[in-house]
């Protein structure tokens, strides 16, 4: 488990899928500054809620919601 910025999280990567990275985070209350990813990014909200800014619009994400950032293209 990795504790970047004291957030309990786990990363999964596979050399056969260089365009994909999975990250699990638990009980994070940290706000993230604006950023992007070089790989496909998919998030699933399991509990709690978070806010996301996309194309200038803010969204409230709640349990059952998915967020997909297709920033990178699969090779």
Short mmCIF file of C-alpha atoms in Angstrom, two decimals:
data_model
loop_
_atom_site.label_atom_id
_atom_site.label_comp_id
_atom_site.label_asym_id
_atom_site.label_seq_id
_atom_site.Cartn_x
_atom_site.Cartn_y
_atom_site.Cartn_z
CA UNK A 1 0.00 0.00 0.00
CA UNK A 2 1.24 3.47 -0.83
CA UNK A 3 0.55 6.46 1.45
CA UNK A 4 1.18 9.42 -0.85
CA UNK A 5 0.16 12.57 1.02
CA UNK A 6 -0.94 10.30 3.90
CA UNK A 7 -3.82 8.88 1.84
CA UNK A 8 -4.22 5.10 2.16
CA UNK A 9 -4.17 3.92 -1.45
CA UNK A 10 -3.11 0.99 -3.61
CA UNK A 11 -1.98 1.10 -7.26
CA UNK A 12 -2.17 -1.68 -9.85
CA UNK A 13 -0.18 -1.57 -13.09
CA UNK A 14 0.69 -4.18 -15.71
CA UNK A 15 3.35 -3.79 -18.42
CA UNK A 16 0.97 -5.47 -20.89
CA UNK A 17 -1.54 -2.62 -20.35
CA UNK A 18 0.68 0.49 -20.22
CA UNK A 19 -2.30 2.77 -20.86
CA UNK A 20 -4.14 1.58 -17.73
CA UNK A 21 -3.54 2.24 -14.04
CA UNK A 22 -5.92 1.30 -11.22
CA UNK A 23 -5.90 3.05 -7.87
CA UNK A 24 -7.95 2.33 -4.77
CA UNK A 25 -8.31 4.98 -2.09
CA UNK A 26 -10.08 4.69 1.26
CA UNK A 27 -11.52 7.42 3.43
CA UNK A 28 -9.67 10.20 1.63
CA UNK A 29 -10.78 13.71 2.43
CA UNK A 30 -7.93 15.29 0.49
CA UNK A 31 -8.77 17.66 -2.35
CA UNK A 32 -6.80 17.18 -5.54
CA UNK A 33 -5.52 20.09 -7.56
CA UNK A 34 -6.38 20.12 -11.27
CA UNK A 35 -4.47 17.40 -13.06
CA UNK A 36 -4.65 14.89 -15.90
CA UNK A 37 -3.37 11.38 -16.51
CA UNK A 38 -1.31 9.99 -19.40
CA UNK A 39 -3.35 6.78 -19.19
CA UNK A 40 -7.02 5.88 -19.16
CA UNK A 41 -8.43 6.72 -15.72
CA UNK A 42 -11.60 5.15 -14.32
CA UNK A 43 -12.98 5.88 -10.87
CA UNK A 44 -15.81 4.17 -8.99
CA UNK A 45 -17.44 5.79 -5.98
CA UNK A 46 -18.19 3.04 -3.45
CA UNK A 47 -19.11 5.15 -0.43
CA UNK A 48 -19.11 8.81 0.50
CA UNK A 49 -19.01 11.44 -2.20
CA UNK A 50 -16.60 13.66 -4.08
CA UNK A 51 -16.73 16.57 -6.48
CA UNK A 52 -15.22 16.62 -9.93
CA UNK A 53 -14.64 19.50 -12.32
CA UNK A 54 -14.86 18.60 -16.01
CA UNK A 55 -15.02 21.01 -18.96
CA UNK A 56 -15.79 23.86 -16.57
CA UNK A 57 -18.74 22.13 -14.90
CA UNK A 58 -18.71 20.72 -11.37
CA UNK A 59 -20.28 17.34 -10.66
CA UNK A 60 -21.15 15.69 -7.34
CA UNK A 61 -20.24 11.99 -7.49
CA UNK A 62 -21.97 9.59 -5.11
CA UNK A 63 -21.99 5.81 -4.50
CA UNK A 64 -22.65 3.91 -7.71
CA UNK A 65 -21.19 6.65 -9.93
CA UNK A 66 -18.28 6.08 -12.31
CA UNK A 67 -15.94 8.69 -13.70
CA UNK A 68 -13.97 7.95 -16.87
CA UNK A 69 -11.14 10.17 -18.10
CA UNK A 70 -10.18 9.00 -21.61
CA UNK A 71 -7.18 11.36 -21.73
CA UNK A 72 -4.84 8.77 -23.22
CA UNK A 73 -5.50 6.57 -26.21
CA UNK A 74 -4.89 2.83 -26.05
CA UNK A 75 -1.83 1.81 -28.10
#
